[in-house]
Amino acid sequence: MSDGLQVADVVVRYAGAPAPAVDGVDLTVPTGEVVALLGPSGCGKSSLLRAVAGLEPLAAGDVAWDGVSVADVPVHRRGFGLLFQDGQLFAHHDVAGNVAYGLPTAVRRDRAARDARVAELLDLVGLPGTQRRDVATLSGGERQRVALARALAPRPRLLLLDEPLSALDRALRERLALDLRDVLQATGTTALFVTHDQDEAFAVADRVAVMDAGRLLQVAAPAALWARPASRRVAQFLGYEAFVDVPGPDDAAPAAVRALVGAVRGAGVALLPTGGVLALAAGAFVVVPDPAVATPAPDAPAPATPAAATPAERNVAHGSAGATVSGVSVGGGPGVERGVVHGSGGLTVSEVPVGGGGAGGVVGVVVVLRSRRGRTEVVVDVEGVGRVSALAPAGWTCAPGRRVPLRADAAAVAGLPG
């Protein structure tokens, strides 16, 4: 007999909708495992969670626990806990009162047992000693911690979490995602976790189930899902931004495609069948600066941003210390190109002879630079590949329209079937 949650060919329909919200989904969540339902808005993930909870009727299929159907069991008798986006705390109760509300009646009536369990749960979620606090004084993250403690109070056999962190700012979401993972592991809680955020799903879950248009597209552990997306649609949702056909051994291919295939084949990180596809994430190419001439430039005023630049293109990384960046000219005839210096201290762009480039002669034309979460991303147009986000050293900069040498990084490439 199967243990944990079993979802079998579940269909959820809404009156007047042209298609089912959930369309024949099969999913298992063994006891002690955390599974994330990941997908874009409207894909059916919350409808599936609500069907598991008993909040939505099944048009077809079954929901079972340990092999026994719960399809006809009322919501409050399923033994499943619920945690929603806004926490839904009771304003007329303090923190202890909110947590205690989730306890079984027998425990609530025993004051010593109630107080001990509330203190245990608040310690678990990182809020020790807050029993008497008014919930109106809590931050958003603290409110969700209290809501989590309340949901765990009755020791549910399954915890259902519907976008519990989505109302918080990114830094707080990332921190709480890790804390949530620790709490679920510490309590051995079986959980089904709905989110549209890939990083959140990967941080919290043992396995991730990708949904789209009411169907499951792929279910896998986070590392396996990232390395082996089952389809282009899955890869696109995970954040892969460009797709390149794998050439045959005798096919002509641009330098960038040859470099990608060589890097991936050498690293052995993706399958490369002829007729297959390479999926490229941010960082599939890395800018290659010239360290031999990395010297500070004399102080000089920063030049104006080119008039044609968009607001996004003006979001470049500005540095105060000098560094050298290679510019590259390609094509026939002698000559060099020089990048433009940005920053109050100046960043020198070295001269590189015609024919230069990264490994395999790969060159990209800079579209825009941006600083994102402590790293420099360079959006480049690469022949044979298209527009992708390359990574560059911190503080690196170059003017839009310049050519820069690149190397391929197999760690940001996945192989897809043709």
XYZ file of C-alpha atoms in Angstrom:
418
model
C 0.000 0.000 0.000
C 1.280 3.475 -0.883
C 2.085 5.853 1.941
C 1.478 9.581 2.037
C -0.557 11.523 -0.518
C -1.777 10.050 -3.800
C -3.440 12.211 -6.450
C -4.870 10.090 -9.274
C -6.120 11.531 -12.571
C -7.601 14.563 -10.799
C -9.723 17.001 -12.791
C -11.032 20.334 -11.470
C -13.471 22.376 -13.538
C -14.993 25.810 -12.988
C -18.374 26.734 -14.425
C -18.069 28.682 -17.670
C -14.343 27.969 -18.100
C -13.404 26.675 -21.562
C -10.900 24.137 -20.167
C -10.302 22.341 -16.863
C -8.208 24.193 -14.281
C -6.616 20.840 -13.419
C -6.565 18.307 -16.221
C -5.835 14.674 -15.325
C -3.024 15.180 -12.792
C -1.238 12.240 -11.147
C 1.109 12.987 -8.241
C 2.442 11.251 -5.148
C 3.968 12.813 -2.035
C 5.467 10.114 0.203
C 5.423 10.623 3.957
C 8.118 13.051 5.068
C 8.687 14.532 1.609
C 8.182 18.152 0.506
C 6.932 18.657 -3.053
C 6.618 22.076 -4.687
C 3.992 22.800 -7.331
C 5.719 25.316 -9.589
C 4.162 27.178 -12.477
C 2.974 30.517 -13.858
C -0.174 32.260 -12.679
C -3.294 30.467 -13.867
C -1.591 27.118 -14.460
C -3.818 25.272 -11.968
C -1.392 24.742 -9.094
C -3.532 26.454 -6.436
C -6.659 24.721 -7.764
C -4.888 21.376 -7.360
C -3.855 22.236 -3.799
C -7.399 23.306 -2.944
C -8.731 20.049 -4.398
C -6.341 18.094 -2.176
C -7.547 20.112 0.821
C -11.185 19.448 -0.085
C -11.930 23.103 -0.820
C -12.672 22.373 -4.498
C -14.852 19.460 -5.681
C -13.319 16.880 -7.977
C -14.839 16.627 -11.440
C -12.935 13.355 -11.843
C -10.137 11.368 -10.232
C -9.310 10.722 -6.583
C -7.296 12.057 -3.664
C -6.067 9.463 -1.146
C -3.897 9.253 1.966
C -2.018 6.010 2.665
C -4.065 4.388 -0.075
C -7.444 5.349 1.428
C -9.601 7.838 -0.488
C -10.408 11.114 1.255
C -12.472 12.488 -1.625
C -15.657 12.328 0.450
C -14.046 13.351 3.752
C -14.845 16.924 4.934
C -12.013 19.431 4.996
C -11.749 19.552 8.797
C -11.527 15.762 9.094
C -8.744 15.138 6.576
C -5.953 15.925 9.029
C -4.388 18.359 6.568
C -3.020 21.752 7.641
C -3.344 24.909 5.530
C -1.116 27.978 5.249
C -2.051 30.793 2.884
C -0.314 33.866 1.502
C -1.613 36.346 4.097
C -1.366 34.125 7.161
C -4.897 35.058 8.283
C -4.010 35.742 11.921
C -6.714 36.693 14.422
C -6.340 40.340 15.420
C -8.146 39.820 18.736
C -5.622 37.175 19.884
C -1.987 37.706 20.822
C 0.754 35.514 19.333
C 0.204 32.710 21.846
C -3.546 32.778 21.257
C -3.094 32.474 17.496
C -0.718 29.527 17.802
C -2.861 27.809 20.448
C -5.906 28.068 18.173
C -4.416 25.298 16.031
C -3.989 22.877 18.953
C -6.342 19.957 19.565
C -9.118 20.742 22.041
C -7.670 18.483 24.757
C -4.330 20.288 24.649
C -5.932 23.742 24.648
C -7.815 22.852 27.854
C -4.629 21.772 29.638
C -2.899 25.072 30.335
C 0.539 23.600 31.066
C 0.483 21.421 27.945
C -0.832 24.325 25.847
C 1.850 26.739 27.037
C 4.602 24.179 26.523
C 3.486 23.372 22.967
C 3.135 27.065 22.047
C 6.626 27.801 23.390
C 8.026 24.805 21.491
C 6.486 25.973 18.220
C 7.599 29.584 18.622
C 11.150 28.403 19.288
C 10.923 26.222 16.180
C 9.913 29.118 13.900
C 12.458 31.543 15.364
C 10.171 33.650 17.580
C 10.999 32.609 21.156
C 9.451 34.653 23.950
C 6.876 36.422 21.750
C 3.773 34.827 23.286
C 2.290 38.071 24.616
C 2.959 40.243 21.577
C 0.049 41.862 19.774
C -0.049 40.522 16.204
C -0.514 44.094 14.932
C 3.082 44.808 15.980
C 4.541 41.973 13.921
C 6.389 42.417 10.641
C 5.230 40.543 7.556
C 7.845 37.840 8.039
C 6.974 37.452 11.721
C 3.292 37.111 10.896
C 4.023 34.273 8.488
C 6.178 32.555 11.104
C 3.280 32.715 13.572
C 0.920 31.374 10.903
C 3.346 28.504 10.228
C 3.541 27.705 13.942
C -0.276 27.621 14.121
C -0.484 25.348 11.054
C 2.024 22.933 12.609
C 0.393 22.986 16.053
C -1.956 19.993 15.512
C 0.848 17.957 13.877
C -0.956 17.619 10.511
C -0.239 14.544 8.456
C 0.008 16.844 5.400
C 0.728 20.580 5.310
C -0.596 22.498 2.302
C 1.117 25.849 1.655
C -0.316 28.209 -0.979
C 2.227 30.913 -1.923
C 3.038 31.539 1.784
C 5.990 33.841 1.062
C 4.830 35.711 -2.043
C 3.698 38.874 -0.204
C 7.176 39.428 1.285
C 10.139 41.266 -0.238
C 12.741 39.156 -2.032
C 15.447 39.224 0.633
C 12.975 38.167 3.305
C 11.467 35.497 1.038
C 14.871 33.958 0.455
C 15.667 33.874 4.166
C 12.273 32.483 5.150
C 12.386 29.853 2.400
C 15.507 28.384 3.975
C 13.963 28.613 7.449
C 10.796 26.938 6.183
C 12.846 24.080 4.767
C 14.614 23.660 8.122
C 11.303 23.639 10.033
C 9.684 21.077 7.731
C 12.717 18.819 7.965
C 12.975 19.194 11.748
C 9.335 18.195 12.210
C 9.316 15.518 9.494
C 6.277 17.215 7.974
C 4.903 16.004 4.652
C 4.101 19.084 2.582
C 2.718 20.270 -0.741
C 3.993 23.767 -1.463
C 2.612 26.052 -4.188
C 4.824 28.797 -5.636
C 5.559 30.609 -8.905
C 9.148 31.362 -7.801
C 11.772 28.903 -9.066
C 14.362 29.822 -6.425
C 11.785 29.350 -3.669
C 10.758 25.940 -4.977
C 14.356 24.784 -5.284
C 15.195 25.994 -1.757
C 12.225 24.369 -0.011
C 11.325 21.179 -1.875
C 12.727 17.663 -2.189
C 11.019 17.423 -5.578
C 9.514 20.044 -7.876
C 6.428 19.443 -10.034
C 6.179 21.898 -12.942
C 2.616 22.695 -14.043
C 1.249 24.486 -17.072
C -2.300 24.735 -18.446
C -3.622 22.333 -15.816
C -1.136 19.551 -16.504
C 2.069 18.316 -14.902
C 4.975 18.694 -17.313
C 7.766 17.233 -15.185
C 8.431 16.073 -11.612
C 12.032 15.799 -10.420
C 14.503 16.741 -7.720
C 15.656 20.366 -8.087
C 19.145 19.545 -9.388
C 17.814 16.982 -11.875
C 15.072 19.337 -13.038
C 17.566 22.127 -13.707
C 20.053 19.851 -15.470
C 17.493 17.895 -17.510
C 14.345 19.881 -18.355
C 11.903 17.584 -20.121
C 10.858 20.163 -22.720
C 11.455 23.661 -24.012
C 8.400 24.881 -22.079
C 9.832 23.597 -18.795
C 13.223 25.118 -19.589
C 11.670 28.494 -20.430
C 9.818 28.608 -17.144
C 12.964 27.664 -15.212
C 14.722 30.656 -16.735
C 16.594 29.275 -19.744
C 16.614 32.140 -22.219
C 17.947 30.840 -25.540
C 17.817 27.564 -27.457
C 20.322 26.262 -29.993
C 19.996 23.183 -32.200
C 22.796 20.650 -31.752
C 24.621 20.419 -35.111
C 25.626 17.149 -36.696
C 29.325 16.225 -36.882
C 29.594 17.399 -40.485
C 27.324 20.439 -40.175
C 28.710 23.964 -40.412
C 27.987 25.933 -37.246
C 28.866 29.402 -35.887
C 31.820 29.659 -33.511
C 29.561 30.228 -30.504
C 27.593 27.035 -31.177
C 30.792 25.029 -31.631
C 32.126 26.449 -28.353
C 28.931 25.527 -26.499
C 28.898 21.987 -27.845
C 32.581 21.553 -27.019
C 32.182 22.882 -23.480
C 29.143 20.725 -22.750
C 30.668 17.615 -24.287
C 33.872 18.155 -22.335
C 32.055 18.639 -19.039
C 29.588 15.814 -19.654
C 26.737 17.827 -18.103
C 24.131 17.412 -20.857
C 23.097 14.939 -23.503
C 24.045 16.024 -26.992
C 22.129 13.955 -29.548
C 22.162 15.279 -33.081
C 18.802 16.943 -33.557
C 18.616 17.785 -29.878
C 18.605 21.276 -28.399
C 20.875 23.142 -26.030
C 19.066 25.378 -23.521
C 21.104 28.371 -22.316
C 20.604 30.065 -18.954
C 22.173 33.339 -17.805
C 25.903 32.666 -17.550
C 26.135 30.220 -20.457
C 28.721 32.715 -21.725
C 31.258 34.536 -19.570
C 33.060 37.720 -20.579
C 36.830 37.215 -20.914
C 38.701 40.337 -19.736
C 42.414 40.762 -20.442
C 44.208 40.435 -17.059
C 47.619 41.228 -18.533
C 46.745 44.878 -18.927
C 44.409 45.392 -15.977
C 45.742 48.670 -14.683
C 43.936 51.711 -13.268
C 43.261 54.462 -15.739
C 44.003 58.091 -14.905
C 41.130 59.991 -13.336
C 38.819 61.229 -16.025
C 35.229 62.391 -16.247
C 32.812 59.700 -17.321
C 31.504 60.186 -20.848
C 27.820 60.673 -21.476
C 25.663 57.656 -22.117
C 24.978 57.357 -25.854
C 21.834 59.205 -26.833
C 20.250 56.082 -28.272
C 20.496 54.184 -24.982
C 17.260 53.193 -23.291
C 16.767 53.641 -19.525
C 17.610 49.959 -19.084
C 20.796 50.366 -21.085
C 21.863 53.168 -18.764
C 21.731 50.752 -15.817
C 25.447 49.966 -16.042
C 27.794 49.030 -13.238
C 29.847 52.061 -12.226
C 33.161 51.475 -10.474
C 35.486 53.770 -8.579
C 38.603 51.633 -8.955
C 40.306 51.075 -12.292
C 40.110 47.833 -14.256
C 40.804 46.909 -17.856
C 38.270 45.550 -20.287
C 39.044 44.031 -23.656
C 37.422 45.421 -26.769
C 37.421 43.299 -29.900
C 37.147 44.030 -33.586
C 36.226 41.275 -36.007
C 36.012 41.104 -39.764
C 38.398 41.961 -42.555
C 41.188 44.512 -42.494
C 43.399 45.808 -39.698
C 42.109 47.850 -36.819
C 40.881 47.818 -33.243
C 37.858 49.047 -31.348
C 37.926 50.785 -27.996
C 35.189 50.604 -25.389
C 34.030 53.690 -23.519
C 35.242 54.378 -19.986
C 32.554 54.515 -17.288
C 32.887 55.409 -13.592
C 34.411 58.170 -11.554
C 37.836 56.515 -11.442
C 37.782 55.320 -15.023
C 37.924 51.773 -16.407
C 40.356 51.301 -19.273
C 39.433 49.211 -22.282
C 42.469 47.584 -23.856
C 43.124 47.285 -27.552
C 42.795 43.783 -29.014
C 43.933 42.872 -32.529
C 41.489 41.867 -35.225
C 40.502 38.210 -34.948
C 40.529 38.223 -31.156
C 37.830 36.663 -29.052
C 37.197 34.155 -26.329
C 37.712 30.409 -26.545
C 37.006 29.378 -30.111
C 36.829 32.992 -31.250
C 33.437 33.634 -29.655
C 32.409 37.290 -29.647
C 29.292 39.060 -28.431
C 27.990 42.557 -29.109
C 27.072 44.351 -25.877
C 23.436 45.452 -25.660
C 23.233 46.534 -22.032
C 25.025 46.078 -18.727
C 23.214 45.636 -15.439
C 24.143 44.954 -11.863
C 21.901 42.251 -10.449
C 22.170 40.936 -6.911
C 25.883 41.522 -6.558
C 27.002 40.417 -10.012
C 27.481 42.065 -13.377
C 25.332 40.758 -16.212
C 26.037 41.713 -19.801
C 23.256 41.244 -22.320
C 24.984 40.379 -25.577
C 23.991 39.415 -29.099
C 25.913 36.328 -30.167
C 25.963 35.110 -33.754
C 24.142 31.810 -34.139
C 22.701 32.015 -30.622
C 20.815 35.285 -30.262
C 20.492 37.559 -27.242
C 21.709 36.071 -23.955
C 22.894 37.243 -20.525
C 26.622 36.735 -20.047
C 28.397 37.147 -16.718
C 31.329 39.486 -16.153
C 33.686 40.273 -13.253
C 32.332 42.659 -10.626
C 32.868 46.263 -11.690
C 33.447 45.372 -15.340
C 31.915 47.789 -17.804
C 31.751 48.515 -21.511
C 29.701 50.675 -23.826
C 26.708 49.237 -25.684
C 27.563 48.285 -29.265
C 31.104 47.099 -28.499
C 32.306 43.574 -29.194
C 33.643 41.528 -26.306
C 35.323 38.104 -26.163
C 33.346 35.298 -24.502
C 33.883 31.755 -23.332
C 31.208 29.092 -22.890
C 30.318 27.771 -19.415
C 28.709 24.332 -19.530
C 27.281 24.687 -16.018
C 24.570 27.003 -17.401
C 23.610 24.765 -20.328
C 21.092 21.933 -20.429
C 20.332 19.386 -23.128
C 16.786 18.916 -24.395
C 15.335 16.273 -26.699
C 14.736 17.412 -30.244
